[in-house]
CSV table of C-alpha atoms in Angstrom, one decimal:
chain,number,residue,atom,x,y,z
A,12,MET,CA,-25.4,-25.3,2.0
A,13,SER,CA,-22.7,-24.2,4.6
A,14,PRO,CA,-19.2,-24.1,3.8
A,15,PRO,CA,-17.0,-26.8,5.6
A,16,ALA,CA,-15.7,-26.1,8.7
A,17,PRO,CA,-11.9,-25.4,8.9
A,18,SER,CA,-10.1,-28.2,10.7
A,19,ALA,CA,-7.7,-25.8,12.3
A,20,ARG,CA,-7.2,-21.9,11.9
A,21,PRO,CA,-4.4,-21.0,9.9
A,22,GLY,CA,-1.5,-19.3,11.5
A,23,THR,CA,-2.6,-20.3,14.8
A,24,SER,CA,-0.1,-23.1,15.7
A,25,SER,CA,2.8,-22.4,18.0
A,26,ASP,CA,5.3,-22.3,15.3
A,27,ASP,CA,3.3,-20.1,12.9
A,28,LEU,CA,3.0,-17.4,15.8
A,29,ALA,CA,7.1,-17.9,16.8
A,30,SER,CA,7.7,-17.3,13.0
A,31,GLY,CA,5.8,-14.0,13.1
A,32,ALA,CA,2.6,-15.1,11.2
A,33,VAL,CA,-0.6,-13.6,12.2
A,34,PRO,CA,-3.7,-15.4,11.0
A,35,ALA,CA,-5.9,-13.3,8.9
A,36,ALA,CA,-8.7,-13.9,11.5
A,37,ALA,CA,-6.7,-11.9,13.7
A,38,GLY,CA,-7.1,-8.9,11.7
A,39,ARG,CA,-11.0,-9.5,11.3
A,40,ALA,CA,-11.3,-9.7,14.9
A,41,ALA,CA,-9.6,-6.8,15.5
A,42,ALA,CA,-11.7,-5.1,12.8
A,43,ARG,CA,-14.9,-6.7,14.2
A,44,LEU,CA,-14.1,-5.6,17.9
A,45,ALA,CA,-13.5,-2.0,16.5
A,46,ARG,CA,-17.1,-2.3,15.2
A,47,THR,CA,-18.3,-3.6,18.6
A,48,VAL,CA,-16.5,-0.5,20.4
A,49,GLU,CA,-18.0,1.5,18.2
A,50,ASN,CA,-21.5,0.5,18.8
A,51,ALA,CA,-20.9,0.5,22.4
A,52,LEU,CA,-20.0,4.2,22.2
A,53,GLY,CA,-23.0,5.1,20.4
A,54,GLY,CA,-25.0,4.2,23.9
A,55,VAL,CA,-23.1,7.2,25.5
A,56,ASP,CA,-23.2,9.2,22.4
A,57,LEU,CA,-19.2,9.4,21.6
A,58,SER,CA,-18.1,8.4,18.2
A,59,LEU,CA,-14.6,6.3,18.3
A,60,PRO,CA,-13.0,9.1,17.1
A,61,GLN,CA,-13.8,11.4,20.0
A,62,TYR,CA,-13.6,8.5,22.5
A,63,ARG,CA,-9.9,8.2,21.2
A,64,MET,CA,-9.5,11.9,21.5
A,65,LEU,CA,-10.7,12.2,24.8
A,66,VAL,CA,-8.4,9.1,25.7
A,67,PHE,CA,-5.4,10.8,24.5
A,68,LEU,CA,-6.3,14.2,26.6
A,69,ASP,CA,-6.6,12.4,29.7
A,70,ASP,CA,-3.3,10.4,29.2
A,71,MET,CA,-1.3,13.5,28.1
A,72,GLY,CA,-2.9,16.3,29.8
A,73,SER,CA,-2.7,19.0,27.7
A,74,SER,CA,-1.4,19.1,23.9
A,75,ALA,CA,-1.2,21.0,21.1
A,76,ALA,CA,-3.0,20.3,17.7
A,77,SER,CA,0.0,18.8,15.8
A,78,ALA,CA,0.9,16.4,18.7
A,79,LEU,CA,-2.4,15.4,18.8
A,80,ALA,CA,-2.8,14.7,14.8
A,81,GLY,CA,0.6,12.9,15.2
A,82,ARG,CA,-0.5,10.3,18.2
A,83,LEU,CA,-4.2,9.8,16.4
A,84,GLY,CA,-2.4,9.5,12.9
A,85,VAL,CA,-4.6,12.4,11.2
A,86,SER,CA,-4.4,15.5,9.9
A,87,ARG,CA,-4.9,19.1,12.0
A,88,PRO,CA,-7.8,19.9,10.3
A,89,SER,CA,-9.4,16.8,11.4
A,90,VAL,CA,-8.1,17.2,14.9
A,91,THR,CA,-9.6,20.9,14.9
A,92,ALA,CA,-13.1,19.6,13.6
A,93,LEU,CA,-12.7,16.7,16.6
A,94,VAL,CA,-11.5,19.2,19.0
A,95,ASP,CA,-14.7,21.8,18.0
A,96,GLY,CA,-17.2,19.0,18.9
A,97,LEU,CA,-15.7,18.0,22.0
A,98,VAL,CA,-15.7,21.9,23.0
A,99,ALA,CA,-18.8,22.5,22.2
A,100,ARG,CA,-20.0,19.8,24.7
A,101,GLY,CA,-17.9,20.8,27.3
A,102,PHE,CA,-15.5,17.7,27.1
A,103,ALA,CA,-12.7,19.7,26.5
A,104,GLU,CA,-11.2,23.0,26.6
A,105,ARG,CA,-8.7,25.1,24.3
A,106,ALA,CA,-6.3,27.4,26.6
A,107,ALA,CA,-3.0,29.4,25.8
A,108,ASP,CA,0.1,27.1,26.4
A,109,PRO,CA,1.9,29.0,29.5
A,110,ALA,CA,5.3,27.5,28.1
A,111,ASP,CA,4.4,29.2,24.6
A,112,ARG,CA,1.8,31.5,24.7
A,113,ARG,CA,1.6,31.2,20.6
A,114,ARG,CA,0.9,27.9,21.0
A,115,VAL,CA,-3.1,26.6,22.0
A,116,ALA,CA,-3.1,23.8,24.3
A,117,HIS,CA,-6.2,21.2,24.5
A,118,VAL,CA,-7.0,20.0,27.6
A,119,ILE,CA,-9.8,17.7,28.8
A,120,THR,CA,-12.3,18.9,31.2
A,121,PRO,CA,-14.0,17.4,34.4
A,122,LYS,CA,-17.2,16.5,32.0
A,123,GLY,CA,-14.9,15.3,29.4
A,124,ARG,CA,-13.5,12.7,32.2
A,125,ALA,CA,-16.9,11.7,33.1
A,126,ALA,CA,-17.9,11.2,29.8
A,127,LEU,CA,-14.6,9.0,29.3
A,128,ALA,CA,-15.5,7.2,32.5
A,129,ALA,CA,-19.0,6.7,31.1
A,130,ALA,CA,-17.4,5.3,27.6
A,131,ASP,CA,-14.9,2.8,29.5
A,132,GLU,CA,-17.5,1.4,31.6
A,133,ALA,CA,-19.7,0.7,28.4
A,134,VAL,CA,-16.9,-0.6,26.2
A,135,GLY,CA,-15.8,-2.3,29.1
A,136,ARG,CA,-19.4,-4.0,29.7
A,137,ARG,CA,-20.0,-4.8,26.0
A,138,LEU,CA,-16.4,-6.4,25.9
A,139,ALA,CA,-17.4,-8.5,29.1
A,140,GLU,CA,-20.6,-9.3,27.5
A,141,LEU,CA,-18.6,-10.4,24.4
A,142,SER,CA,-15.9,-12.5,26.5
A,143,SER,CA,-18.8,-14.4,28.6
A,144,LYS,CA,-19.3,-16.3,24.7
A,145,ILE,CA,-15.8,-17.9,25.4
A,146,SER,CA,-16.6,-21.0,26.8
A,147,ASP,CA,-12.9,-21.8,28.1
A,148,PRO,CA,-12.3,-20.0,31.3
A,149,GLY,CA,-8.3,-19.8,30.4
A,150,ALA,CA,-9.0,-18.7,27.1
A,151,ARG,CA,-11.2,-16.0,27.9
A,152,THR,CA,-8.5,-14.7,30.4
A,153,SER,CA,-5.9,-15.1,27.4
A,154,ALA,CA,-8.0,-13.1,25.2
A,155,VAL,CA,-8.4,-10.3,27.5
A,156,GLU,CA,-4.6,-10.6,28.4
A,157,GLY,CA,-4.2,-10.6,24.8
A,158,LEU,CA,-6.2,-7.2,24.1
A,159,VAL,CA,-3.8,-5.4,26.7
A,160,ALA,CA,-0.6,-6.7,25.2
A,161,TRP,CA,-1.7,-5.5,22.1
A,162,LEU,CA,-2.4,-2.3,23.6
A,163,ASP,CA,0.9,-2.0,25.5
A,164,ALA,CA,2.7,-3.0,21.7
A,165,LEU,CA,0.5,-0.1,20.3
A,166,ASN,CA,1.9,2.2,23.1
A,167,THR,CA,5.4,1.2,22.6
A,168,GLU,CA,5.2,1.4,18.7
A,169,ARG,CA,3.4,5.2,19.0
A,170,GLU,CA,6.1,6.1,21.9
A,171,ALA,CA,8.8,5.3,19.5
A,172,LYS,CA,7.4,6.9,16.2
A,173,LEU,CA,7.1,10.1,18.6
A,174,ALA,CA,10.9,9.9,19.9
A,175,ASP,CA,12.1,9.4,16.1
A,176,SER,CA,9.9,12.6,15.0
């Protein structure tokens, strides 16, 4: 016997959203989307952490391990292990920082940019496939715009945290 279908999703009325309430369904959707992205990345032989690292290296140009750790929210040893794997595959390289020769800079390589482009394409293709399951075209557009708005919010929060540190 199936459980009864809810008549409305809690926390999704305009009053609930205006008050700052975010429904549990949003968190669950985010978790499932993360898994969906991870599965899409498997098709291009990248893990989600590797993808995130390539995105940051592409965005930042070059970065020290400590800065990468802060941006990714992981420890420096985790960054080292992650970069080691990317370096072994030719996706990133380590170089002396011209501004401070004691510092090692991590940079994305052309091969890494190609891998990132392939990953972006695979993820985009999977999200487009998934969004086709949203029957209302307006809701589909809103869903994609919502993801972009979340990205903007996450970037704003990250920049504020980095400015405070």
